[in-house]
Short mmCIF file of C-alpha atoms in Angstrom, two decimals:
data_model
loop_
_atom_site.label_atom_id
_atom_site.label_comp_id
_atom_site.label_asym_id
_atom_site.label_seq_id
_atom_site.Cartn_x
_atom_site.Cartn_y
_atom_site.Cartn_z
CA UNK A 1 37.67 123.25 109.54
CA UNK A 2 34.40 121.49 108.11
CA UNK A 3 31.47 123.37 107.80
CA UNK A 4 28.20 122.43 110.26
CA UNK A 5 24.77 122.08 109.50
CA UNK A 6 21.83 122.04 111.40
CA UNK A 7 18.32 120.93 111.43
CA UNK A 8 15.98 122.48 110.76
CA UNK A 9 13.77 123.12 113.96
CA UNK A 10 13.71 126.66 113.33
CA UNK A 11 12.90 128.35 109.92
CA UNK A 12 16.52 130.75 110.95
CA UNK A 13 18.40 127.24 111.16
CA UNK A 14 17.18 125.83 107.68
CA UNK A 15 19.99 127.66 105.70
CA UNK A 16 22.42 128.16 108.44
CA UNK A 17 25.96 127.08 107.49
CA UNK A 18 28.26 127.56 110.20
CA UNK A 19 32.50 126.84 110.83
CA UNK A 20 32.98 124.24 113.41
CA UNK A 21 35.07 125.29 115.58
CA UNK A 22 35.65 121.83 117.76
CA UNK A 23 39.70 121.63 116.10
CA UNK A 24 40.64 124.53 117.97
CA UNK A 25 43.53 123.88 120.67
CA UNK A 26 42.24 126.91 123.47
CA UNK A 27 38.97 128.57 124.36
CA UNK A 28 40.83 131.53 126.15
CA UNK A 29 43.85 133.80 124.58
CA UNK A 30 47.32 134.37 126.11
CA UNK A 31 46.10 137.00 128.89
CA UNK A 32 49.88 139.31 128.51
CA UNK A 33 48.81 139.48 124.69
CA UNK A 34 44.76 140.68 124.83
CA UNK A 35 43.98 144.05 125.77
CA UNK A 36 40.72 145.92 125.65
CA UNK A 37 38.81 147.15 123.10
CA UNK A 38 36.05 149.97 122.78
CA UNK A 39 33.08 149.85 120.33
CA UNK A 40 32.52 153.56 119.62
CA UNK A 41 29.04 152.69 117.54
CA UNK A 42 29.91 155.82 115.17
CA UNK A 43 29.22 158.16 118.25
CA UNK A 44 31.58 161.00 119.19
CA UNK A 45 32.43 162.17 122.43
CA UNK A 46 29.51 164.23 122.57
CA UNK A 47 27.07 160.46 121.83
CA UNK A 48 25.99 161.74 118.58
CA UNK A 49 26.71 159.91 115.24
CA UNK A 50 29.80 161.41 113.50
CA UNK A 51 29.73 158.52 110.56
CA UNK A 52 27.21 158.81 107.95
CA UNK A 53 25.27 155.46 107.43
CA UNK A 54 28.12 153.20 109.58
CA UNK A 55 25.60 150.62 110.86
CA UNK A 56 28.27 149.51 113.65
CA UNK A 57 27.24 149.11 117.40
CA UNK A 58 26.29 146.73 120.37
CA UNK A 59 27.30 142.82 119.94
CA UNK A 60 29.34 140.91 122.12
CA UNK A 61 32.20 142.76 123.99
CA UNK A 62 35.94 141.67 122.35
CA UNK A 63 39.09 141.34 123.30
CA UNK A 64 41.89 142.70 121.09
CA UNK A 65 44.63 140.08 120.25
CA UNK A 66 48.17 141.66 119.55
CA UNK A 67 49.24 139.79 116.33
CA UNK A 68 52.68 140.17 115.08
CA UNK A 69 52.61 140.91 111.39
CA UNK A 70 56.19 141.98 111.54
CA UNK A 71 57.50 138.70 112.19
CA UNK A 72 61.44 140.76 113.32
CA UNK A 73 62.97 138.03 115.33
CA UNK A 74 65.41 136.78 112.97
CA UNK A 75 66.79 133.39 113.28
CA UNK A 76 65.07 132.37 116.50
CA UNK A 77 63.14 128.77 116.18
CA UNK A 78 59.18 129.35 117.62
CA UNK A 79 57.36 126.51 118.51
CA UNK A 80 52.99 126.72 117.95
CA UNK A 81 51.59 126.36 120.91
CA UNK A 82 47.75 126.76 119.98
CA UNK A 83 45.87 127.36 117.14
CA UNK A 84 42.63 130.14 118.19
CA UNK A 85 39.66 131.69 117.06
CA UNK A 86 39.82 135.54 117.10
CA UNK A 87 36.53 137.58 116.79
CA UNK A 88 38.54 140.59 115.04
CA UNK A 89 39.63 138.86 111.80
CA UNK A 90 38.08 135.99 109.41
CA UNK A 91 41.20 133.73 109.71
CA UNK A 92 42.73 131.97 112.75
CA UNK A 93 45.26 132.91 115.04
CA UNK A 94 48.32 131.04 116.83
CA UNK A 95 50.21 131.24 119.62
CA UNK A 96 53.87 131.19 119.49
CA UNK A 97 56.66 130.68 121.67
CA UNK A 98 60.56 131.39 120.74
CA UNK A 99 63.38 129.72 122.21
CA UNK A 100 64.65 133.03 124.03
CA UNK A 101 60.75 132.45 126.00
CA UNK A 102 58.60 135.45 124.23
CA UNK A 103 55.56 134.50 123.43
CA UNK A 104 53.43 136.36 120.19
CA UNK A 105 50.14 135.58 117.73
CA UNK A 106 50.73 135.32 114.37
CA UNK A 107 47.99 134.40 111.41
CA UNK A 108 47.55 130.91 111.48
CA UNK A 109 48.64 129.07 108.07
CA UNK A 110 46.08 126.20 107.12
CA UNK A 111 47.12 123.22 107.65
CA UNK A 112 50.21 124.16 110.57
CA UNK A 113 50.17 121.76 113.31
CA UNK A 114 50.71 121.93 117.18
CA UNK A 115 54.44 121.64 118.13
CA UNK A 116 55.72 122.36 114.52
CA UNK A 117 58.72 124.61 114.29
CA UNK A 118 58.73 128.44 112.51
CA UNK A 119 61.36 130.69 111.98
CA UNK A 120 61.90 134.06 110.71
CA UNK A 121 64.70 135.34 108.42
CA UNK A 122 65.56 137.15 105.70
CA UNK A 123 66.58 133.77 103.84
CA UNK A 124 64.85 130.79 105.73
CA UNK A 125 63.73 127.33 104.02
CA UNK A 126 60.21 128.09 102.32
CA UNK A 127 58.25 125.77 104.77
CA UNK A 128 54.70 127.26 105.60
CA UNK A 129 54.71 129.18 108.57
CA UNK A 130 58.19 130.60 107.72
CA UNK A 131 58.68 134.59 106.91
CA UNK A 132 61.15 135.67 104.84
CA UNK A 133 62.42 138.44 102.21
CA UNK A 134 60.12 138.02 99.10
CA UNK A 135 62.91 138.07 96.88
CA UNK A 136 64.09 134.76 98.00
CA UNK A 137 60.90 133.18 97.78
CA UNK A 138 60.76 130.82 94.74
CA UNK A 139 58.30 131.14 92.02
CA UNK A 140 54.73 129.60 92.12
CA UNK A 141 54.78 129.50 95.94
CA UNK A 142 51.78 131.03 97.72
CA UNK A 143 52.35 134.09 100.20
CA UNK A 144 50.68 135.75 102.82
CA UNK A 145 50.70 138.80 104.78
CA UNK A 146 52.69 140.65 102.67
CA UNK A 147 54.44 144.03 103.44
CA UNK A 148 53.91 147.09 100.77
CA UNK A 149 57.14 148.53 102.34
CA UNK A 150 60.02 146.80 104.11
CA UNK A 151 59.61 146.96 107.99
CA UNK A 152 56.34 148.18 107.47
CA UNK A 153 54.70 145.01 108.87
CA UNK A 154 51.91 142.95 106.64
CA UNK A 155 49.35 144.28 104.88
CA UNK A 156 48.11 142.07 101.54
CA UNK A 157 46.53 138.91 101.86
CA UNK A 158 45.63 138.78 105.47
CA UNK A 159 41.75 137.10 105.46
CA UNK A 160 40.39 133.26 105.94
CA UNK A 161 41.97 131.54 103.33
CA UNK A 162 44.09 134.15 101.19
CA UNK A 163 47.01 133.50 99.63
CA UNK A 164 49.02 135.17 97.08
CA UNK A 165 51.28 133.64 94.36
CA UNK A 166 54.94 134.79 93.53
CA UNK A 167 55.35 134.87 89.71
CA UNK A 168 58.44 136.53 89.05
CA UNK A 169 61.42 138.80 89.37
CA UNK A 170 61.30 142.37 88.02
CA UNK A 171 64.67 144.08 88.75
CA UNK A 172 64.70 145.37 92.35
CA UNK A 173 60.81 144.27 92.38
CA UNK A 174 59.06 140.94 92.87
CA UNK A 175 55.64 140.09 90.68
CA UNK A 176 52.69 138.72 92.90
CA UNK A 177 49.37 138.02 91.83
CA UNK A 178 46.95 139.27 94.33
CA UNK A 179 43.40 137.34 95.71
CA UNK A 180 41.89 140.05 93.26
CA UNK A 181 43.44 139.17 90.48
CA UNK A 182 45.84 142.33 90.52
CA UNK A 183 49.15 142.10 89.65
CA UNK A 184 51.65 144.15 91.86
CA UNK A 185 55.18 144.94 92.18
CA UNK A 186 56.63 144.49 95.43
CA UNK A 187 59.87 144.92 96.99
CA UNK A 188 61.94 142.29 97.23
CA UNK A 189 63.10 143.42 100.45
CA UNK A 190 59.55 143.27 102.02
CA UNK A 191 58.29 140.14 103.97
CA UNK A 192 56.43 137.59 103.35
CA UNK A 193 54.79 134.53 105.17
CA UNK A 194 55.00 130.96 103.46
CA UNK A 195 51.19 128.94 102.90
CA UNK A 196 47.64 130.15 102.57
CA UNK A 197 45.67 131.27 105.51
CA UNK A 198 43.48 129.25 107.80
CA UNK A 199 40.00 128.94 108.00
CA UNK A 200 39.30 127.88 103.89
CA UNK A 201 35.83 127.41 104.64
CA UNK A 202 35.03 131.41 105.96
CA UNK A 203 32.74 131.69 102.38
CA UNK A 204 30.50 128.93 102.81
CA UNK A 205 29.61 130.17 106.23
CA UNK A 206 25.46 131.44 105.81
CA UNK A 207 24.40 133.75 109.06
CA UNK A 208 21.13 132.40 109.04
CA UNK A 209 19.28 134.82 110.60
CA UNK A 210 19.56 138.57 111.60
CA UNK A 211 20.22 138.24 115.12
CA UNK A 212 23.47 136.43 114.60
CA UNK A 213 25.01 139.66 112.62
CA UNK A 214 23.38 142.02 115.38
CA UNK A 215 25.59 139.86 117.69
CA UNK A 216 28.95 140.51 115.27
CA UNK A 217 28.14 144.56 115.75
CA UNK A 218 26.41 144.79 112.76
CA UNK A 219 22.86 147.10 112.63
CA UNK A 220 20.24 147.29 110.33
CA UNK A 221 20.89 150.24 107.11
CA UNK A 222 17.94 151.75 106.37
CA UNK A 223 18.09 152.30 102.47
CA UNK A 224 17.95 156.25 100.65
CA UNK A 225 14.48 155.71 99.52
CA UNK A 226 12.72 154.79 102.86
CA UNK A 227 14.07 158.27 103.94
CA UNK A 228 12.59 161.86 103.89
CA UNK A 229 13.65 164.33 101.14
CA UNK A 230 15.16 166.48 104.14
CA UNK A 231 17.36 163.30 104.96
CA UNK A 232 18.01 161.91 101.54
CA UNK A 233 17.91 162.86 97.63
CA UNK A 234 16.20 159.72 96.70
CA UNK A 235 13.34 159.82 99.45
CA UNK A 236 10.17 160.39 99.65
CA UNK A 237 7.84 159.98 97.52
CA UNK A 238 4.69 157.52 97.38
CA UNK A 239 5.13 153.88 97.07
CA UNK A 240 8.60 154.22 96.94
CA UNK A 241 9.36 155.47 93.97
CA UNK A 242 12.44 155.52 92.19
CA UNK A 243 13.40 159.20 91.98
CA UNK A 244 14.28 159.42 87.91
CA UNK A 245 18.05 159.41 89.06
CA UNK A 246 21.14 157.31 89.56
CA UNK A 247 21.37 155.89 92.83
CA UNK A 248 23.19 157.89 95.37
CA UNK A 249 24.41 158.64 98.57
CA UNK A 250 23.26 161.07 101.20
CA UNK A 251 25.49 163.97 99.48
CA UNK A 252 24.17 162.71 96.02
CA UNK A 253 27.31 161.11 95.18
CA UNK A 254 26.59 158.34 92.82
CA UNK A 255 27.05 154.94 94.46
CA UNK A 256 26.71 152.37 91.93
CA UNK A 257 29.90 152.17 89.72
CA UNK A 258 31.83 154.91 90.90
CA UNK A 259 35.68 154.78 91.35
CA UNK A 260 36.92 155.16 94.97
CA UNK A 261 40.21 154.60 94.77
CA UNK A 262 42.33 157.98 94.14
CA UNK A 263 43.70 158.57 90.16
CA UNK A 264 47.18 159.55 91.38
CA UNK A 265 48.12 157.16 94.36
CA UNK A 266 51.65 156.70 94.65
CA UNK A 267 51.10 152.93 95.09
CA UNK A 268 50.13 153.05 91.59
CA UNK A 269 53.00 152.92 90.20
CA UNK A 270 53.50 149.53 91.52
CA UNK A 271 50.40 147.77 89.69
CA UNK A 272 51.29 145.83 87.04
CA UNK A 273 48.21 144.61 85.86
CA UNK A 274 44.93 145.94 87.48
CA UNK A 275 42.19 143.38 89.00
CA UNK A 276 40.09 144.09 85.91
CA UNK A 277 42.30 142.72 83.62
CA UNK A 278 43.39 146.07 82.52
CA UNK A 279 47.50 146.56 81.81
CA UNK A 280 49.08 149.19 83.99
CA UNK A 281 50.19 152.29 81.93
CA UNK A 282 52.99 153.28 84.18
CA UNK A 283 54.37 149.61 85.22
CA UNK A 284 55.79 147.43 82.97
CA UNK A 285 54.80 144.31 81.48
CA UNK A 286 54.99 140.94 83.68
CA UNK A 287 57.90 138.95 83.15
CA UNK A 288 58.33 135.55 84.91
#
């Protein structure tokens, strides 16, 4: 999709860089596949806020579109009926119908076309659009919506323009480099979808202005050192000064440069090279 400019009649529309959305096929979903979805705002059933500094509420009601990131029916031929926008993920969505008539969304590969032909399998030819076991997947292909665990449905590489390259065989394990420049084991029993994702151009979109994000359900965050001591360990203060501490949270929990992710995961394990270029001390080396 090409990016679209604007003039600029108003100083919000000088730097706003939007996706054109004019080569989508349909302007409404499949009605047996949307269901409703509530906006809680980070309010309990009570109304009061229950998430500390989640800046989430109000925009423009959604729809929830069932994807299928399981892609189970073996050996049945789908034709793509649409290609859609969906206001719950970056990338695009498309409609599918199987031979047998069930109809399901799946993530929309770049570049798939209306009427072309997708099948799922453990061994299937490695067209885009096609899911099948990683482990028959040849090298230097690019993946998508990849499962952690077999059956387990996709969960790597699912935003606008991700992909993720095979690079080799490890035993009972396949090698992938990740978007984040991780290197993972996976199973070579867990699934895998053929092409990179739709929607290349997601990064070069600029909002423009802030009424445009209040509209995607995003709120203002009001920053620790506009706040009262009582409300935060870096407010107060006159003129806004800086505290003589490392910035932190509400709980004073440093914020900048601390590790979220737990030490002893399980997933671990499988990480073969981190995303900061760091070997793994329990996985072994990469091997193509």
């Amino acid at each position: 999709m090409p990016i679209k400019t604007f003039q600029p009649r108003t100083p919000s529309l000088r730097f706003t860089q939007l996706v054109d959305y004019s080569e989508l096929t349909a302007s409404k979903p499949e009605k047996s596949l949307v269901r409703g979805k509530h906006s809680s705002g980070g309010r309990n059933n009570r109304g009061r806020v229950s998430t500390l500094n989640v800046k989430r509420g109000g925009g423009h009601k959604r729809r929830y579109r069932d994807v299928d990131f399981k892609r189970r029916k073996d050996g049945i031929v789908a034709r793509v009926k649409t290609v859609e926008y969906d206001p719950n993920r970056s990338c695009f969505i498309s409609l599918v119908a199987y031979e047998d008539g069930e109809k399901c969304y799946i993530l929309s590969p770049h570049g798939i076309k209306i009427g072309a032909k997708i099948v799922s399998g453990a061994r299937t030819e490695p067209d885009p659009g096609n899911c099948m076991e990683i482990g028959y997947i040849p090298q230097g292909l690019q993946v998508h919506n990849i499962e952690m665990r077999p059956g387990q449905g996709g969960k790597i590489a699912r935003g606008a323009g991700a992909y993720a390259t095979v690079q080799g065989r490890d035993g009972d394990h396949v090698i992938v480099l990740l978007p984040s420049g991780e290197s993972r084991k996976v199973n070579y029993r867990c699934r895998a979808t053929l092409g990179q994702l739709s929607n290349l151009d997601h990064f070069n979109v600029h909002i423009g202005k802030a009424g445009r994000h209040r509209w995607m359900g995003k709120r203002p965050r009001v920053s620790g050192n506009s706040k009262n001591p009582c409300d935060h360990p870096m407010g107060g203060g006159n003129d806004h000064t800086g505290g003589g501490r490392q910035p932190c949270d509400a709980f004073g929990r440093i914020t900048k440069g601390r590790r979220t992710r737990k030490p002893r995961k399980p997933s671990n394990s499988m990480i073969v090279r981190s995303r900061r270029g760091r070997m793994s001390i329990v996985g072994p080396t990469a091997t193509a």
